CSV table of C-alpha atoms in Angstrom, one decimal:
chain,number,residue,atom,x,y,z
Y,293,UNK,CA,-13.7,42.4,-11.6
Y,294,UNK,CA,-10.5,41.2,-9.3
Y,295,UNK,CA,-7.5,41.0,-11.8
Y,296,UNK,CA,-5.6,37.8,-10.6
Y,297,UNK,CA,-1.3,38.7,-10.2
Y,298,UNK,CA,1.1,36.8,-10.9
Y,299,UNK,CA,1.5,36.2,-7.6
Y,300,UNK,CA,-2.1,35.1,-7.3
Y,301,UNK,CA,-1.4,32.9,-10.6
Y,302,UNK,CA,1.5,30.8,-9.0
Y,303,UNK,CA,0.1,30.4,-5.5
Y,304,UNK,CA,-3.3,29.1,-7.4
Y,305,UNK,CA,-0.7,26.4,-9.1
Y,306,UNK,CA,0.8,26.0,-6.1
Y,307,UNK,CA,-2.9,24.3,-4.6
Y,308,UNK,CA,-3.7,22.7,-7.8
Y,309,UNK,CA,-0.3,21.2,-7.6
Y,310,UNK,CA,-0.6,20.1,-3.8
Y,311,UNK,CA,-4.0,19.1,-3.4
Y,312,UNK,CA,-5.8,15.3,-4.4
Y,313,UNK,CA,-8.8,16.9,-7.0
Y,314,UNK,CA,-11.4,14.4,-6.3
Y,315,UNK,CA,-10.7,14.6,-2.4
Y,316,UNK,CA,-9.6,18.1,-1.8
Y,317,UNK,CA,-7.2,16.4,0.4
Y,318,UNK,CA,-3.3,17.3,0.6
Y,319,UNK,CA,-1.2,14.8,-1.9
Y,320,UNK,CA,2.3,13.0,-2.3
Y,321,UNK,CA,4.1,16.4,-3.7
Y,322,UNK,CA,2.8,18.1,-0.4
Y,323,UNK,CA,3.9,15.1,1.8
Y,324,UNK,CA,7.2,15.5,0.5
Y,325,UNK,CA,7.4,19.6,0.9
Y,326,UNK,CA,5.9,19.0,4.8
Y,327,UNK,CA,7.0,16.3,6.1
Y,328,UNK,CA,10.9,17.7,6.5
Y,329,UNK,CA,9.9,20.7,8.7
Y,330,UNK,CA,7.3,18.6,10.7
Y,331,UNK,CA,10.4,16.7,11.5
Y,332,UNK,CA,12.8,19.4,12.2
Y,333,UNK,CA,10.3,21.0,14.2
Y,334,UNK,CA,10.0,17.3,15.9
Y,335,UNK,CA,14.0,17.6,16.6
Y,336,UNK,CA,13.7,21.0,17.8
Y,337,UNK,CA,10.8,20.9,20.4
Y,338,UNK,CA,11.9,17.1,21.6
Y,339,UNK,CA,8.7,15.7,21.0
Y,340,UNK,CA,7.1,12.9,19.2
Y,341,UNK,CA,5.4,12.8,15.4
Y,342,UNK,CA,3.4,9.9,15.1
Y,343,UNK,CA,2.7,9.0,11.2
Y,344,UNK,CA,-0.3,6.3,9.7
Y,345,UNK,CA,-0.7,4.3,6.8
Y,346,UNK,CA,-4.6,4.1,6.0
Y,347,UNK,CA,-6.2,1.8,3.7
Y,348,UNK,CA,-9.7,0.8,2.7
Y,349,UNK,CA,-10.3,-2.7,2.9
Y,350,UNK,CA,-11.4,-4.1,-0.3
Y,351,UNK,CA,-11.6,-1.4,-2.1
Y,352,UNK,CA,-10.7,-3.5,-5.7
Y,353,UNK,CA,-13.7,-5.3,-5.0
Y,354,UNK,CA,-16.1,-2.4,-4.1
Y,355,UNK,CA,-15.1,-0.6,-7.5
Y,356,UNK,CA,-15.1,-4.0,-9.7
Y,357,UNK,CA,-18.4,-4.5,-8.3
Y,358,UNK,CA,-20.0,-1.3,-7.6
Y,359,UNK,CA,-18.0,0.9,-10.4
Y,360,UNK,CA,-15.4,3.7,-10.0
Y,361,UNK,CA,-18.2,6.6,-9.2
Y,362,UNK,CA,-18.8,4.5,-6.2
Y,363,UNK,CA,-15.6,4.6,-5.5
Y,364,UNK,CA,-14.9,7.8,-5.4
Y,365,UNK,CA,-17.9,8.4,-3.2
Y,366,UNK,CA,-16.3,6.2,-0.6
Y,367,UNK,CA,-12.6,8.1,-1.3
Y,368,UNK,CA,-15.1,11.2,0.0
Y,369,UNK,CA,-16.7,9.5,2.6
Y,370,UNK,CA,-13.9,8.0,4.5
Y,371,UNK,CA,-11.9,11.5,3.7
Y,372,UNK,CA,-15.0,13.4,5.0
Y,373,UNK,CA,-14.9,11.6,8.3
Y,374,UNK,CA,-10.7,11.1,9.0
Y,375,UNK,CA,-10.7,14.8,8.4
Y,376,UNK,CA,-13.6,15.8,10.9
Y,377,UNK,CA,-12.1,13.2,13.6
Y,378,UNK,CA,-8.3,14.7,13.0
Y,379,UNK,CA,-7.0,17.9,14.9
Y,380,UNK,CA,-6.2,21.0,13.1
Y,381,UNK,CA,-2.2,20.7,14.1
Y,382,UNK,CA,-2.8,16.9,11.7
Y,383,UNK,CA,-1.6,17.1,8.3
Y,384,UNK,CA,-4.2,14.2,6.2
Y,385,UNK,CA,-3.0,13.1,2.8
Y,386,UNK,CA,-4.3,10.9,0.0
Y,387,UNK,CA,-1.2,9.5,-1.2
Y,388,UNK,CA,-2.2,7.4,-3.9
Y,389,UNK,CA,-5.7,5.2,-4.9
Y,390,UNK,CA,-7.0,4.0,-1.6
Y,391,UNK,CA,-4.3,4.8,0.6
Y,392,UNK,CA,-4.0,8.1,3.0
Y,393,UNK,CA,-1.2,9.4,5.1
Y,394,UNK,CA,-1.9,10.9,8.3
Y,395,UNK,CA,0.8,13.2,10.1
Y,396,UNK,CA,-0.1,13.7,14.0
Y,397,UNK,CA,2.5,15.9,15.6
Y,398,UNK,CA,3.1,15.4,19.4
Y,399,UNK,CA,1.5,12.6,19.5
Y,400,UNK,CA,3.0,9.5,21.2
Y,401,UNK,CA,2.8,5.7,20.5
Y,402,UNK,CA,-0.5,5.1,23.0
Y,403,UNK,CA,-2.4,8.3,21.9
Y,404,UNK,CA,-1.6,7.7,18.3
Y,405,UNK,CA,-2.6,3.7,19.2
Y,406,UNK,CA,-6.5,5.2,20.9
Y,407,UNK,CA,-7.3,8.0,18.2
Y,408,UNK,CA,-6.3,5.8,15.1
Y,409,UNK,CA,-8.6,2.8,16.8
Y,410,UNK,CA,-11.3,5.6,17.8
Y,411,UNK,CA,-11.2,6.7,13.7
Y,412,UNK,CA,-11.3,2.8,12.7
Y,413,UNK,CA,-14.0,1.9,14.7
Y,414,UNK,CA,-16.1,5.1,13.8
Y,415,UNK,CA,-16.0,4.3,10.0
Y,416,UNK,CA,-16.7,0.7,10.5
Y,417,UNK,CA,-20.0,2.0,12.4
Y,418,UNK,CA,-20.8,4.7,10.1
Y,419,UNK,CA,-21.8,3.2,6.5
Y,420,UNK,CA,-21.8,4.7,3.5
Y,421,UNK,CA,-25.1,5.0,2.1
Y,422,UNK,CA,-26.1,4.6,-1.6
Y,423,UNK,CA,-29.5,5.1,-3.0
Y,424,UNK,CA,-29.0,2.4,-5.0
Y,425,UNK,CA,-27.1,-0.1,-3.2
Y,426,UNK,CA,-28.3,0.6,0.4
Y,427,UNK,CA,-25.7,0.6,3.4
Y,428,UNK,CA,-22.6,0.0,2.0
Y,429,UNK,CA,-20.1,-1.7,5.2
Y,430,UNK,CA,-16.3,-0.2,5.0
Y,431,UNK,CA,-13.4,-1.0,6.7
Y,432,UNK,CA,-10.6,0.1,6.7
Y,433,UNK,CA,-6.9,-0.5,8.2
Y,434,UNK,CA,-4.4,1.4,9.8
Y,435,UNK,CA,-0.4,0.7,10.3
Y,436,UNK,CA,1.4,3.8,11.9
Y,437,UNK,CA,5.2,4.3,13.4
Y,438,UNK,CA,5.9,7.1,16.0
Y,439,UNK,CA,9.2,9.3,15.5
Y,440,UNK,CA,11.9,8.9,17.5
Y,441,UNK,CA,10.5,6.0,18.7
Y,442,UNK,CA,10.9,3.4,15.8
Y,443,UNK,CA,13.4,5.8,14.1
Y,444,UNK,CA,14.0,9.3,12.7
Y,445,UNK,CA,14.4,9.1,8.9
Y,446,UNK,CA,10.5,10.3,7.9
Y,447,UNK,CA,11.2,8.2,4.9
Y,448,UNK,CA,12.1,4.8,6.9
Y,449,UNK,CA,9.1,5.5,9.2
Y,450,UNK,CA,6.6,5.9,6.6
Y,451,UNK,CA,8.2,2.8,4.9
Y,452,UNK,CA,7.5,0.8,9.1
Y,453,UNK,CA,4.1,2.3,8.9
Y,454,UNK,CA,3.4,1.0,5.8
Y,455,UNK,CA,4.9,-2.4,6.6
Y,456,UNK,CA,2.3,-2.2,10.0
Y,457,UNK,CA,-0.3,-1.2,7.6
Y,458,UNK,CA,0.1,-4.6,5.6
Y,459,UNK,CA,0.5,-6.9,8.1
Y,460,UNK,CA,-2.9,-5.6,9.8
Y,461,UNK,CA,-4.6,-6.5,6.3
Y,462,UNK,CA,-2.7,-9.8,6.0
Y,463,UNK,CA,-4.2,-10.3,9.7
Y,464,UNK,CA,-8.0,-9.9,9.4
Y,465,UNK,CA,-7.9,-6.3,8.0
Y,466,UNK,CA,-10.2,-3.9,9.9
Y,467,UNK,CA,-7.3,-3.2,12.1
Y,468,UNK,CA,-5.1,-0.7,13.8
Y,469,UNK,CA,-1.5,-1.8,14.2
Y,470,UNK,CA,1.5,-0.4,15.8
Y,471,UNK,CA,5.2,-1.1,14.3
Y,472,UNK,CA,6.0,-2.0,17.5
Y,473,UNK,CA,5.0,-5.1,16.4
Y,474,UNK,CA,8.6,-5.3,14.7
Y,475,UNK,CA,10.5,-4.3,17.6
Y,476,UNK,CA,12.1,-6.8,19.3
């Protein structure tokens, strides 16, 4: 039998500490440890970090009428296909119920604009399927700011991302917006 260190014992914290449990997915604690050196490293090669606000649309009503084990099985879903549409170099998040953070370093305002529209699009045309309750429709929408472009403070961009994030829900939902929308 492998004896686990103590070394092995805090790095296994470590994950457990960093990682969403239902979604395997990175969480908030890990955004906060990342997202400084993706921005240093940002700074240092002069290049751009482009950072979306994800949200699934409705998701209240799906669980209040479908139940919170539904729910989760969308959480998986959607996680199961941002993370096989994301790039290796992408950091992908759940920060918090229905709403996901994805980090895409080098990645400028109109490339960040056509993969976040190409990842909308494909989970509006891939539904989840319940053997109970048949194709299930989901939607989801996406509000993202671009560093140095709208800004350099990580915590003021994920704030405009956020901001884009809402006012594509207040506009229809089922949309990708960019906070250029707030520049004048």
């Amino acid at each position: 039998k492998h004896i686990k260190t103590a070394e092995d014992l805090k790095e296994q914290l470590h994950e457990q500490a960093v990682r969403d449990e239902l979604t395997g997915l990175y969480n908030r604690r890990f955004w906060a440890e990342s997202i400084e050196r993706e921005c240093a490293r940002v700074q240092r090669r002069n290049c751009e970090l482009s950072i979306a606000m994800i949200d699934i649309d409705h998701f209240k009503l799906l669980n209040d009428t479908y139940g919170h084990k539904l729910g989760d099985a969308v959480l998986k879903h959607i996680t199961k296909l941002i993370s096989k549409h994301s790039r290796q170099s992408d950091i992908f998040f759940r920060f918090g119920g229905e709403e996901f953070v994805l980090v895409m370093p080098e990645i400028g305002n109109e490339s960040a604009m056509e993969r976040l529209e190409e990842m909308r699009l494909m989970i509006q045309n891939t539904p989840y399927e319940h053997a109970e309750h048949g194709l299930l429709s989901i939607t989801i929408s996406i509000g993202y700011a671009v560093i140095p472009r709208h800004g350099s403070d990580h915590e003021k961009i994920l704030e405009t991302a956020d901001q884009a994030m809402y006012y594509a829900k207040e506009h229809g939902r089922n949309k990708t917006v960019s906070a250029d929308i707030f520049m004048p």
